[in-house]
Short mmCIF file of C-alpha atoms in Angstrom, two decimals:
data_model
loop_
_atom_site.label_atom_id
_atom_site.label_comp_id
_atom_site.label_asym_id
_atom_site.label_seq_id
_atom_site.Cartn_x
_atom_site.Cartn_y
_atom_site.Cartn_z
CA UNK N 980 0.10 0.06 0.15
CA UNK N 981 1.25 3.54 -0.65
CA UNK N 982 -0.01 7.05 -0.50
CA UNK N 983 1.35 10.53 -0.60
CA UNK N 984 1.10 13.08 2.04
CA UNK N 985 1.37 17.04 1.87
CA UNK N 986 3.22 19.00 4.51
CA UNK N 987 5.44 22.28 4.77
CA UNK N 988 8.69 22.37 6.68
CA UNK N 989 8.56 25.54 8.76
CA UNK N 990 12.23 25.46 9.43
CA UNK N 991 13.12 25.89 5.65
CA UNK N 992 10.15 27.28 4.31
CA UNK N 993 9.85 24.28 1.64
CA UNK N 994 7.18 22.40 0.75
CA UNK N 995 7.36 18.74 0.24
CA UNK N 996 5.38 15.71 -0.88
CA UNK N 997 5.77 12.84 1.44
CA UNK N 998 5.32 9.48 -0.08
CA UNK N 999 4.61 6.54 2.39
CA UNK N 1000 4.95 2.97 1.16
CA UNK N 1001 3.74 0.25 3.68
CA UNK N 1002 4.29 -3.53 3.49
CA UNK N 1003 3.93 -6.55 5.87
CA UNK N 1004 6.87 -6.55 8.17
CA UNK N 1005 8.41 -9.82 6.85
CA UNK N 1006 9.45 -7.67 3.73
CA UNK N 1007 12.22 -5.92 6.04
CA UNK N 1008 15.62 -7.50 5.35
CA UNK N 1009 17.67 -8.87 7.95
CA UNK N 1010 15.37 -10.29 10.71
CA UNK N 1011 16.67 -13.44 12.70
CA UNK N 1012 14.87 -16.77 12.08
CA UNK N 1013 12.73 -16.63 15.22
CA UNK N 1014 11.55 -13.17 14.18
CA UNK N 1015 10.72 -14.47 10.71
CA UNK N 1016 8.74 -17.61 12.21
CA UNK N 1017 6.77 -15.13 14.33
CA UNK N 1018 5.91 -12.86 11.06
CA UNK N 1019 4.81 -16.11 9.04
CA UNK N 1020 3.66 -18.35 11.46
CA UNK N 1021 0.28 -18.82 13.16
CA UNK N 1022 1.25 -17.35 16.51
CA UNK N 1023 0.04 -18.65 20.15
CA UNK N 1024 -3.00 -18.79 21.58
CA UNK N 1025 -5.25 -15.66 21.45
CA UNK N 1026 -6.96 -14.67 24.72
CA UNK N 1027 -10.12 -12.33 24.29
CA UNK N 1028 -10.03 -8.62 25.52
CA UNK N 1029 -12.95 -9.58 27.86
CA UNK N 1030 -11.10 -12.20 29.51
CA UNK N 1031 -8.00 -10.18 30.03
CA UNK N 1032 -10.03 -7.33 31.45
CA UNK N 1033 -11.25 -9.73 34.06
CA UNK N 1034 -7.86 -10.91 35.02
CA UNK N 1035 -6.62 -7.41 35.76
CA UNK N 1036 -9.72 -6.04 37.57
CA UNK N 1037 -8.41 -6.23 41.08
CA UNK N 1038 -4.88 -4.49 40.08
CA UNK N 1039 -6.45 -1.75 37.67
CA UNK N 1040 -7.31 0.87 40.76
CA UNK N 1041 -3.73 0.47 42.39
CA UNK N 1042 -2.10 1.03 38.83
CA UNK N 1043 -4.27 4.08 38.07
CA UNK N 1044 -3.62 5.58 41.56
CA UNK N 1045 0.11 5.35 41.00
CA UNK N 1046 0.18 6.61 37.58
CA UNK N 1047 -1.91 9.75 38.77
CA UNK N 1048 0.53 10.18 41.77
CA UNK N 1049 3.61 10.29 39.28
CA UNK N 1050 2.07 12.69 37.13
CA UNK N 1051 1.11 15.08 39.99
CA UNK N 1052 4.83 14.53 41.19
CA UNK N 1053 6.03 16.74 38.16
CA UNK N 1054 3.11 18.99 38.06
CA UNK N 1055 1.35 17.45 34.83
CA UNK N 1056 -1.93 17.12 33.84
CA UNK N 1057 -2.98 13.87 32.03
CA UNK N 1058 -6.20 15.92 30.33
CA UNK N 1059 -8.42 13.05 31.26
CA UNK N 1060 -6.35 10.38 29.71
CA UNK N 1061 -6.58 8.37 33.02
CA UNK N 1062 -10.37 8.17 32.95
CA UNK N 1063 -10.33 5.38 30.08
CA UNK N 1064 -8.03 3.28 32.29
CA UNK N 1065 -10.13 3.51 35.25
CA UNK N 1066 -12.88 2.01 33.34
CA UNK N 1067 -12.89 -1.80 34.24
CA UNK N 1068 -13.92 -2.57 30.79
CA UNK N 1069 -10.80 -1.00 29.10
CA UNK N 1070 -7.57 -3.02 28.14
CA UNK N 1071 -3.96 -2.06 27.34
CA UNK N 1072 -1.46 -2.10 25.02
CA UNK N 1073 2.13 -1.76 26.45
CA UNK N 1074 5.66 -0.90 25.16
CA UNK N 1075 8.91 0.12 27.25
CA UNK N 1076 12.34 1.09 26.72
CA UNK N 1077 15.54 2.12 28.52
CA UNK N 1078 15.63 6.06 29.24
CA UNK N 1079 17.72 6.77 26.08
CA UNK N 1080 19.18 10.06 26.26
CA UNK N 1081 16.82 12.38 23.91
CA UNK N 1082 15.24 9.44 22.81
CA UNK N 1083 18.29 7.79 21.45
CA UNK N 1084 17.91 5.92 18.03
CA UNK N 1085 14.78 6.16 16.08
CA UNK N 1086 13.30 2.83 16.84
CA UNK N 1087 12.50 4.14 20.55
CA UNK N 1088 9.82 6.37 18.70
CA UNK N 1089 8.77 3.50 16.31
CA UNK N 1090 7.78 1.45 19.20
CA UNK N 1091 5.68 4.08 20.90
CA UNK N 1092 3.97 5.20 17.65
CA UNK N 1093 3.24 1.45 16.78
CA UNK N 1094 1.66 1.11 20.34
CA UNK N 1095 -0.72 4.18 20.23
CA UNK N 1096 -1.80 3.07 16.58
CA UNK N 1097 -2.48 -0.55 17.85
CA UNK N 1098 -4.47 0.69 20.63
CA UNK N 1099 -6.49 2.76 18.52
CA UNK N 1100 -7.26 -0.09 16.21
CA UNK N 1101 -8.08 -2.38 18.69
CA UNK N 1102 -10.45 0.04 20.56
CA UNK N 1103 -12.15 0.37 17.14
CA UNK N 1104 -12.66 -3.15 16.36
CA UNK N 1105 -13.46 -4.37 19.80
CA UNK N 1106 -15.78 -1.48 20.90
CA UNK N 1107 -14.05 -1.24 24.24
CA UNK N 1108 -11.46 1.42 25.61
CA UNK N 1109 -7.94 0.41 24.86
CA UNK N 1110 -4.93 2.48 26.65
CA UNK N 1111 -1.53 2.65 25.24
CA UNK N 1112 1.01 2.59 27.95
CA UNK N 1113 4.91 3.23 28.00
CA UNK N 1114 6.60 1.43 30.71
CA UNK N 1115 9.61 3.59 32.11
CA UNK N 1116 12.61 1.03 32.39
CA UNK N 1117 13.74 3.41 35.45
CA UNK N 1118 15.34 0.58 37.19
CA UNK N 1119 18.03 -0.35 34.76
CA UNK N 1120 21.59 0.30 35.48
CA UNK N 1121 23.43 0.20 32.45
CA UNK N 1122 24.10 3.86 32.17
CA UNK N 1123 26.46 3.43 29.26
CA UNK N 1124 23.73 2.04 27.14
CA UNK N 1125 21.41 4.87 27.44
CA UNK N 1126 24.01 7.91 28.00
CA UNK N 1127 24.36 8.79 24.08
CA UNK N 1128 22.53 9.96 21.32
CA UNK N 1129 23.63 10.89 17.62
CA UNK N 1130 23.31 14.31 16.06
CA UNK N 1131 23.42 14.77 12.41
CA UNK N 1132 27.29 14.07 12.19
CA UNK N 1133 28.30 13.48 15.89
CA UNK N 1134 27.64 11.38 18.83
CA UNK N 1135 26.96 12.88 21.97
CA UNK N 1136 27.65 11.11 25.47
CA UNK N 1137 26.44 12.21 28.79
CA UNK N 1138 29.13 11.75 31.57
CA UNK N 1139 27.58 11.64 35.09
CA UNK N 1140 29.61 11.55 38.43
CA UNK N 1141 27.81 8.14 39.13
CA UNK N 1142 28.01 6.66 35.72
CA UNK N 1143 30.20 3.70 37.02
CA UNK N 1144 27.94 2.75 39.68
CA UNK N 1145 25.12 0.33 39.45
CA UNK N 1146 22.49 2.81 40.52
CA UNK N 1147 19.17 2.72 38.62
CA UNK N 1148 19.64 5.35 35.76
CA UNK N 1149 16.02 6.86 36.78
CA UNK N 1150 17.61 7.66 40.15
CA UNK N 1151 20.54 9.64 38.67
CA UNK N 1152 20.95 13.25 39.07
CA UNK N 1153 20.89 15.78 36.05
CA UNK N 1154 24.33 16.77 36.47
CA UNK N 1155 26.40 16.96 33.21
CA UNK N 1156 23.41 16.58 31.07
CA UNK N 1157 22.53 20.15 29.89
CA UNK N 1158 25.54 20.68 27.88
CA UNK N 1159 25.35 17.44 26.18
CA UNK N 1160 21.44 17.92 25.12
CA UNK N 1161 22.54 21.57 24.16
CA UNK N 1162 25.20 20.40 21.88
CA UNK N 1163 23.18 17.68 20.38
CA UNK N 1164 20.36 20.21 19.63
CA UNK N 1165 22.88 22.21 17.57
CA UNK N 1166 24.00 19.36 15.49
CA UNK N 1167 21.14 19.12 12.81
CA UNK N 1168 17.82 19.19 15.09
CA UNK N 1169 15.15 21.56 14.37
CA UNK N 1170 15.80 24.56 16.43
CA UNK N 1171 12.06 24.66 17.64
CA UNK N 1172 12.39 20.87 18.64
CA UNK N 1173 15.94 21.22 20.20
CA UNK N 1174 14.55 24.41 22.42
CA UNK N 1175 11.39 22.47 23.46
CA UNK N 1176 13.58 19.55 24.55
CA UNK N 1177 15.78 21.91 26.44
CA UNK N 1178 12.90 23.73 28.25
CA UNK N 1179 11.86 20.58 29.69
CA UNK N 1180 15.31 19.79 30.94
CA UNK N 1181 15.50 23.27 32.50
CA UNK N 1182 12.08 22.62 34.18
CA UNK N 1183 13.26 19.43 35.71
CA UNK N 1184 16.63 21.01 37.09
CA UNK N 1185 15.00 23.98 38.48
CA UNK N 1186 12.69 21.26 40.30
CA UNK N 1187 15.55 19.34 41.53
CA UNK N 1188 14.17 16.19 39.77
CA UNK N 1189 15.76 13.06 38.82
CA UNK N 1190 16.21 11.70 35.38
CA UNK N 1191 13.31 9.55 35.48
CA UNK N 1192 10.95 12.95 36.11
CA UNK N 1193 12.86 14.33 33.08
CA UNK N 1194 12.29 11.34 30.68
CA UNK N 1195 8.63 11.41 31.47
CA UNK N 1196 8.38 15.24 30.71
CA UNK N 1197 10.07 14.51 27.42
CA UNK N 1198 7.53 11.79 26.70
CA UNK N 1199 4.84 14.26 27.69
CA UNK N 1200 6.47 16.85 25.27
CA UNK N 1201 6.40 14.07 22.38
CA UNK N 1202 3.09 12.14 23.02
CA UNK N 1203 1.07 14.37 25.46
CA UNK N 1204 -1.39 15.01 22.84
CA UNK N 1205 -2.34 11.42 22.30
CA UNK N 1206 -3.79 8.64 24.47
CA UNK N 1207 -0.36 7.53 25.60
CA UNK N 1208 -0.04 7.11 29.49
CA UNK N 1209 3.54 6.75 31.25
CA UNK N 1210 4.13 4.17 33.98
CA UNK N 1211 6.95 4.10 36.39
CA UNK N 1212 6.67 0.38 37.91
CA UNK N 1213 9.33 1.08 40.51
CA UNK N 1214 6.67 2.41 42.73
CA UNK N 1215 6.58 0.55 46.23
CA UNK N 1216 2.76 0.42 45.92
CA UNK N 1217 3.13 -1.99 42.66
CA UNK N 1218 5.96 -3.86 44.17
CA UNK N 1219 4.03 -4.85 47.49
CA UNK N 1220 1.36 -6.19 45.16
CA UNK N 1221 3.77 -8.48 43.29
CA UNK N 1222 5.49 -9.66 46.61
CA UNK N 1223 4.24 -13.44 46.14
CA UNK N 1224 5.76 -13.48 42.48
CA UNK N 1225 9.07 -12.43 43.83
CA UNK N 1226 9.02 -14.89 46.58
CA UNK N 1227 8.86 -17.75 44.30
CA UNK N 1228 12.34 -17.02 43.31
CA UNK N 1229 13.75 -17.69 46.87
CA UNK N 1230 11.77 -20.84 47.39
CA UNK N 1231 12.78 -23.33 44.71
CA UNK N 1232 9.92 -22.47 42.65
CA UNK N 1233 11.05 -19.41 40.58
CA UNK N 1234 11.15 -19.21 36.77
CA UNK N 1235 14.44 -20.15 35.80
CA UNK N 1236 13.71 -24.08 35.07
CA UNK N 1237 10.74 -23.24 33.06
CA UNK N 1238 12.57 -20.63 31.07
CA UNK N 1239 15.39 -23.09 30.72
CA UNK N 1240 12.85 -25.84 29.19
CA UNK N 1241 11.36 -23.24 26.71
CA UNK N 1242 14.73 -22.37 25.62
CA UNK N 1243 15.96 -25.65 24.96
CA UNK N 1244 12.56 -26.14 23.04
CA UNK N 1245 13.32 -23.25 20.81
CA UNK N 1246 17.00 -24.36 20.06
CA UNK N 1247 15.63 -27.69 19.14
CA UNK N 1248 13.52 -25.71 16.33
CA UNK N 1249 16.65 -24.12 15.46
CA UNK N 1250 16.30 -20.63 16.94
CA UNK N 1251 18.96 -18.93 18.71
CA UNK N 1252 18.17 -17.17 21.93
CA UNK N 1253 20.71 -15.97 24.11
CA UNK N 1254 19.47 -14.24 27.19
CA UNK N 1255 21.37 -15.23 30.18
CA UNK N 1256 19.22 -17.42 32.63
CA UNK N 1257 19.75 -16.70 36.27
CA UNK N 1258 18.72 -18.88 39.19
CA UNK N 1259 17.20 -15.81 40.96
CA UNK N 1260 15.69 -13.19 38.67
CA UNK N 1261 15.79 -10.49 41.28
CA UNK N 1262 18.07 -7.52 42.00
CA UNK N 1263 18.37 -5.78 45.30
CA UNK N 1264 18.51 -2.17 45.48
CA UNK N 1265 17.98 -0.03 48.77
CA UNK N 1266 17.86 3.86 49.11
CA UNK N 1267 20.79 5.23 47.10
CA UNK N 1268 22.79 2.08 47.01
CA UNK N 1269 23.70 0.09 43.67
CA UNK N 1270 21.29 -2.39 42.13
CA UNK N 1271 22.85 -5.81 42.70
CA UNK N 1272 21.80 -9.32 41.42
CA UNK N 1273 20.74 -11.67 44.04
CA UNK N 1274 22.60 -15.02 43.76
CA UNK N 1275 22.35 -18.29 45.82
CA UNK N 1276 24.95 -18.85 48.54
CA UNK N 1277 24.57 -22.05 50.34
CA UNK N 1278 21.29 -22.36 51.86
CA UNK N 1279 20.71 -18.59 51.90
CA UNK N 1280 20.88 -15.61 49.30
CA UNK N 1281 23.37 -12.75 48.78
CA UNK N 1282 23.40 -9.35 47.00
CA UNK N 1283 26.95 -8.34 47.06
CA UNK N 1284 27.90 -8.45 50.46
CA UNK N 1285 24.26 -8.05 51.81
CA UNK N 1286 22.82 -11.18 53.13
CA UNK N 1287 19.06 -11.29 52.15
CA UNK N 1288 16.62 -12.17 54.92
CA UNK N 1289 19.45 -13.03 57.26
CA UNK N 1290 16.67 -13.63 60.09
CA UNK N 1291 15.33 -16.74 58.33
CA UNK N 1292 11.62 -15.07 58.17
CA UNK N 1293 8.94 -16.79 55.81
CA UNK N 1294 9.94 -15.63 52.36
CA UNK N 1295 6.35 -14.63 51.52
CA UNK N 1296 6.27 -12.22 54.83
CA UNK N 1297 9.93 -10.92 53.96
CA UNK N 1298 8.86 -10.20 50.39
CA UNK N 1299 5.84 -8.40 51.61
CA UNK N 1300 8.00 -6.21 53.74
CA UNK N 1301 11.08 -5.56 51.51
CA UNK N 1302 9.32 -5.76 48.05
CA UNK N 1303 10.18 -1.95 47.36
CA UNK N 1304 13.82 -3.00 47.53
CA UNK N 1305 13.50 -5.76 44.90
CA UNK N 1306 13.72 -5.42 41.18
CA UNK N 1307 12.71 -8.02 38.44
CA UNK N 1308 15.49 -8.92 36.17
CA UNK N 1309 15.09 -8.95 32.19
CA UNK N 1310 13.21 -12.41 32.46
CA UNK N 1311 11.07 -11.87 35.28
CA UNK N 1312 10.18 -8.12 34.21
CA UNK N 1313 7.56 -9.20 31.74
CA UNK N 1314 5.76 -11.27 34.20
CA UNK N 1315 5.81 -8.35 36.57
CA UNK N 1316 4.39 -6.19 33.84
CA UNK N 1317 1.64 -8.50 33.01
CA UNK N 1318 0.65 -9.32 36.53
CA UNK N 1319 0.15 -5.52 36.97
CA UNK N 1320 -1.38 -4.66 33.34
CA UNK N 1321 -2.79 -7.80 31.61
CA UNK N 1322 -2.08 -6.43 28.30
CA UNK N 1323 -3.84 -7.78 25.24
CA UNK N 1324 -0.65 -7.04 23.22
CA UNK N 1325 2.90 -5.76 24.07
CA UNK N 1326 4.85 -4.34 21.25
CA UNK N 1327 8.51 -5.30 21.10
CA UNK N 1328 11.60 -4.87 18.94
CA UNK N 1329 13.11 -7.98 17.31
CA UNK N 1330 15.59 -8.68 20.38
CA UNK N 1331 12.92 -8.45 22.99
CA UNK N 1332 10.69 -10.70 20.91
CA UNK N 1333 13.25 -13.32 21.43
CA UNK N 1334 13.58 -13.47 24.84
CA UNK N 1335 9.72 -13.06 25.56
CA UNK N 1336 9.28 -16.15 23.42
CA UNK N 1337 11.73 -17.77 26.14
CA UNK N 1338 9.09 -17.13 28.77
CA UNK N 1339 5.95 -19.00 27.63
CA UNK N 1340 6.66 -21.87 30.24
CA UNK N 1341 7.34 -19.25 32.89
CA UNK N 1342 3.84 -17.45 32.18
CA UNK N 1343 2.20 -20.97 32.42
CA UNK N 1344 3.56 -21.87 35.64
CA UNK N 1345 2.92 -18.37 37.11
CA UNK N 1346 -0.38 -18.67 35.87
CA UNK N 1347 -0.28 -15.28 34.25
CA UNK N 1348 -1.88 -14.55 30.78
CA UNK N 1349 0.86 -14.09 28.43
CA UNK N 1350 0.04 -11.31 25.83
CA UNK N 1351 -0.04 -11.26 22.09
CA UNK N 1352 3.35 -10.31 20.91
CA UNK N 1353 3.49 -7.67 18.31
CA UNK N 1354 6.71 -6.52 16.55
CA UNK N 1355 7.14 -2.76 16.37
CA UNK N 1356 7.05 -0.77 12.84
CA UNK N 1357 10.05 -0.76 11.06
CA UNK N 1358 10.76 2.37 9.12
CA UNK N 1359 13.24 3.78 6.56
CA UNK N 1360 13.32 7.39 6.03
CA UNK N 1361 14.84 8.79 2.78
CA UNK N 1362 15.11 12.45 2.11
CA UNK N 1363 15.48 13.64 -1.29
CA UNK N 1364 19.16 13.50 -1.46
CA UNK N 1365 19.08 9.96 -0.08
CA UNK N 1366 16.71 8.83 -2.70
CA UNK N 1367 18.73 10.49 -5.64
CA UNK N 1368 21.96 8.96 -4.50
CA UNK N 1369 20.05 5.41 -3.96
CA UNK N 1370 18.96 5.86 -7.61
CA UNK N 1371 22.47 6.45 -8.74
CA UNK N 1372 23.61 2.93 -7.63
CA UNK N 1373 19.97 1.16 -8.24
CA UNK N 1374 19.59 0.47 -4.31
CA UNK N 1375 16.20 -0.04 -2.95
CA UNK N 1376 15.17 -1.84 0.21
CA UNK N 1377 14.02 -4.66 -1.80
CA UNK N 1378 17.63 -5.54 -2.52
CA UNK N 1379 18.79 -5.80 1.09
CA UNK N 1380 21.17 -3.92 3.26
CA UNK N 1381 24.27 -2.76 1.27
CA UNK N 1382 27.26 -1.48 3.40
CA UNK N 1383 29.28 1.79 2.17
CA UNK N 1384 31.85 -0.02 0.04
CA UNK N 1385 28.89 -1.99 -1.90
CA UNK N 1386 27.46 1.45 -2.80
CA UNK N 1387 30.79 2.53 -4.24
CA UNK N 1388 31.58 -0.73 -5.89
CA UNK N 1389 28.35 -0.79 -7.63
CA UNK N 1390 28.54 2.83 -8.65
CA UNK N 1391 32.17 2.38 -10.01
CA UNK N 1392 31.15 -0.58 -12.26
CA UNK N 1393 28.43 1.21 -13.75
CA UNK N 1394 31.10 4.27 -14.63
CA UNK N 1395 33.94 2.14 -16.20
CA UNK N 1396 34.35 2.64 -19.97
CA UNK N 1397 31.89 0.78 -21.91
CA UNK N 1398 34.71 -0.31 -24.32
CA UNK N 1399 36.24 -2.42 -21.44
CA UNK N 1400 33.60 -5.29 -22.24
CA UNK N 1401 34.75 -5.38 -25.92
CA UNK N 1402 38.34 -5.29 -24.76
CA UNK N 1403 38.02 -8.32 -22.51
CA UNK N 1404 35.98 -10.30 -25.24
CA UNK N 1405 38.85 -9.53 -27.62
CA UNK N 1406 41.49 -10.56 -25.16
CA UNK N 1407 39.63 -13.82 -24.40
CA UNK N 1408 39.49 -14.54 -28.15
CA UNK N 1409 43.22 -13.56 -28.53
CA UNK N 1410 44.21 -15.89 -25.80
CA UNK N 1411 42.24 -18.85 -27.32
CA UNK N 1412 43.78 -18.24 -30.67
CA UNK N 1413 47.47 -18.15 -28.95
CA UNK N 1414 46.77 -21.45 -27.40
CA UNK N 1415 45.39 -22.93 -30.57
CA UNK N 1416 48.41 -21.64 -32.79
CA UNK N 1417 50.82 -22.52 -30.44
CA UNK N 1418 49.76 -26.07 -29.75
CA UNK N 1419 49.10 -26.35 -33.62
CA UNK N 1420 52.89 -25.85 -33.96
CA UNK N 1421 54.33 -28.16 -30.99
CA UNK N 1422 52.10 -29.34 -28.25
CA UNK N 1423 54.77 -28.61 -25.82
CA UNK N 1424 53.97 -24.74 -26.48
CA UNK N 1425 50.88 -25.06 -24.75
CA UNK N 1426 52.01 -24.22 -21.23
CA UNK N 1427 53.81 -21.01 -22.78
CA UNK N 1428 50.75 -19.90 -24.44
CA UNK N 1429 48.74 -20.38 -21.16
CA UNK N 1430 51.25 -18.51 -19.22
CA UNK N 1431 51.29 -15.60 -21.72
CA UNK N 1432 47.38 -15.27 -21.40
CA UNK N 1433 48.01 -15.06 -17.73
CA UNK N 1434 50.53 -12.35 -18.14
CA UNK N 1435 48.04 -10.39 -20.19
CA UNK N 1436 45.18 -10.86 -17.90
CA UNK N 1437 47.38 -9.43 -14.94
CA UNK N 1438 48.31 -6.26 -17.38
CA UNK N 1439 44.72 -5.85 -18.09
CA UNK N 1440 43.75 -6.24 -14.43
CA UNK N 1441 46.43 -3.55 -13.44
CA UNK N 1442 45.02 -1.25 -16.24
CA UNK N 1443 41.50 -1.70 -15.11
CA UNK N 1444 42.54 -0.70 -11.24
CA UNK N 1445 44.12 2.40 -12.62
CA UNK N 1446 40.89 3.35 -14.84
CA UNK N 1447 39.13 2.72 -11.39
CA UNK N 1448 41.26 4.91 -9.52
CA UNK N 1449 41.22 7.65 -11.88
CA UNK N 1450 37.36 7.63 -12.09
CA UNK N 1451 37.26 7.62 -8.25
CA UNK N 1452 39.80 10.71 -8.33
CA UNK N 1453 37.86 12.62 -10.85
CA UNK N 1454 34.56 12.18 -8.79
CA UNK N 1455 36.09 12.29 -5.14
CA UNK N 1456 33.41 14.86 -3.82
CA UNK N 1457 30.57 12.75 -5.33
CA UNK N 1458 31.80 9.24 -3.76
CA UNK N 1459 32.14 11.15 -0.37
CA UNK N 1460 28.34 12.02 -0.71
CA UNK N 1461 27.48 8.60 -1.75
CA UNK N 1462 29.25 7.18 1.28
CA UNK N 1463 27.43 9.60 3.42
CA UNK N 1464 24.14 8.64 2.31
CA UNK N 1465 25.02 4.85 2.51
CA UNK N 1466 25.91 5.60 6.22
CA UNK N 1467 22.72 7.24 6.77
CA UNK N 1468 20.88 4.02 5.49
CA UNK N 1469 23.06 1.30 6.99
CA UNK N 1470 26.10 1.58 9.12
CA UNK N 1471 28.41 -1.29 11.10
CA UNK N 1472 26.09 -3.79 10.51
CA UNK N 1473 22.80 -2.02 11.64
CA UNK N 1474 19.92 -0.30 9.63
CA UNK N 1475 18.98 3.22 10.19
CA UNK N 1476 16.55 3.06 13.04
CA UNK N 1477 19.24 1.46 15.42
CA UNK N 1478 21.52 4.68 15.52
CA UNK N 1479 19.91 7.75 13.81
CA UNK N 1480 17.86 9.95 16.08
CA UNK N 1481 14.12 10.53 15.04
CA UNK N 1482 14.60 14.13 15.29
CA UNK N 1483 17.22 14.11 12.68
CA UNK N 1484 15.39 11.67 10.58
CA UNK N 1485 12.14 13.51 10.38
CA UNK N 1486 14.00 17.00 9.88
CA UNK N 1487 14.02 16.58 5.88
CA UNK N 1488 10.41 14.95 5.64
CA UNK N 1489 8.41 17.65 7.55
CA UNK N 1490 9.60 17.63 11.28
CA UNK N 1491 9.08 15.42 14.20
CA UNK N 1492 5.23 15.69 14.57
CA UNK N 1493 4.55 15.59 10.57
CA UNK N 1494 6.48 12.15 10.63
CA UNK N 1495 5.08 11.02 13.91
CA UNK N 1496 1.54 11.77 12.58
CA UNK N 1497 2.14 10.22 9.23
CA UNK N 1498 2.78 7.15 10.91
CA UNK N 1499 0.08 7.16 13.57
CA UNK N 1500 -2.68 7.85 10.98
CA UNK N 1501 -2.08 4.41 9.54
CA UNK N 1502 -4.82 3.04 11.51
CA UNK N 1503 -7.34 3.96 8.86
CA UNK N 1504 -5.80 1.62 6.28
CA UNK N 1505 -7.21 -1.54 5.60
CA UNK N 1506 -6.40 -4.95 7.45
CA UNK N 1507 -6.45 -6.33 10.89
CA UNK N 1508 -4.85 -4.53 13.85
CA UNK N 1509 -2.52 -7.37 14.15
CA UNK N 1510 -0.81 -6.79 10.96
CA UNK N 1511 2.86 -5.92 11.77
CA UNK N 1512 4.42 -3.12 9.43
CA UNK N 1513 7.52 -2.02 7.50
CA UNK N 1514 7.42 1.56 5.86
CA UNK N 1515 9.71 3.53 3.57
CA UNK N 1516 8.86 7.26 3.95
CA UNK N 1517 10.42 9.51 1.41
CA UNK N 1518 10.05 13.20 0.20
CA UNK N 1519 10.35 15.14 -2.76
CA UNK N 1520 10.64 19.22 -2.70
CA UNK N 1521 8.06 20.34 -4.80
CA UNK N 1522 9.94 23.57 -5.36
CA UNK N 1523 12.27 21.90 -7.58
#
């Protein structure tokens, strides 16, 4: 399916026609076998929205109260968005991600956009309210993973005094962040967009807020005009409700064995899944202390040097008292999420899809309903310049990902003198006749004739190299531009959406909200809500 969309770029005062081509996600190159199986298979058992609503009824009030409290904490209004979630008949669709600086790579936004659009589609089809939710990964302690963002030509990295600690990133102060965000904003980001991002940062600093609060502000800036609600599940009230889920990890009935069994079944089917399976899928983090994995130690448990439950209290009771200090690991977090929300669907990236697949057995033993797994949108954004340079080499996404050298190689092959083919044909004929004449004179001369042919091949090869170098030298600037274009589509083994920032990509197609809304509005297109998509967005300047 394809359509055109008119928009104006206020930053450049130019008019563009945006073209959007959408296809089923399996057409996107480079997916792993487990993702392809997900996209082309029948999928797992589907539970009706009504059944999911009934399973979540007891948790809904607690979740709504926590969300309301968290928005009030930073002085934000939800403009009635929470009311739909308070309705017991409503369902939810959730995605989540680390708190990547300034949104990080563009796929961060593609996950959210997919979630909002899917919720709208499900609501329309079911007749029930469906709320999109973003799960803040505020307890993740991998600062290095969230501390960077790319501008147009540079990578910007936030340095924080506690960056080498294992403190949850959401609890970090904003020290050192302002200069980095400012520099990023000056490296190709639309001026009005960068100023809006900076304004939220300044508000957060004035209020003495932590990074998690700033990130909520950014999400509100980007999606506050939609139905999206943001949940930070590190809240003690939510942890306390999951005390029994946590207690299983200490009593020998945790999820490790079930995950291991499902993982082995996936491997037997030929799928590679590599998420590390811990015996205890919990971390311990108290106050401003580090987040440390809990490990079994003889008959007890340790978190670093801290003895867990040193007095030998009943594990259920101990977890109830200490739930706020417990943090689910990567494999337990999805169960905690579904215990709280009982989503109809979760929107995931390709890597996340793999470890959620490992959890099918774990959901069964905990008797928690597993949601439908929905792959996020995969999007390629092509400016007019990228389109032009891609046309020079004949590249399109249907041909798969080409590295920078492949682009230059294909272009150079097309620029070699047309007479070379004729020359190679004549040389081949000359070598054949040389052997024929030599052997006709004396059969012992065949080797000499073949050696002579090899020498000619080497000479012609050297000549072609020199011709190629001359063409490169004459077109040095164009080849630099071609390399730049190639690297904006695929770089170091990764497609565009895994390193380029959404603000940068959207600049040449109308701006952040133009691209966001173009992708959000796909909900009126034909097909069922469960369809997973890839999109190619391109722009043409009407003033040319």
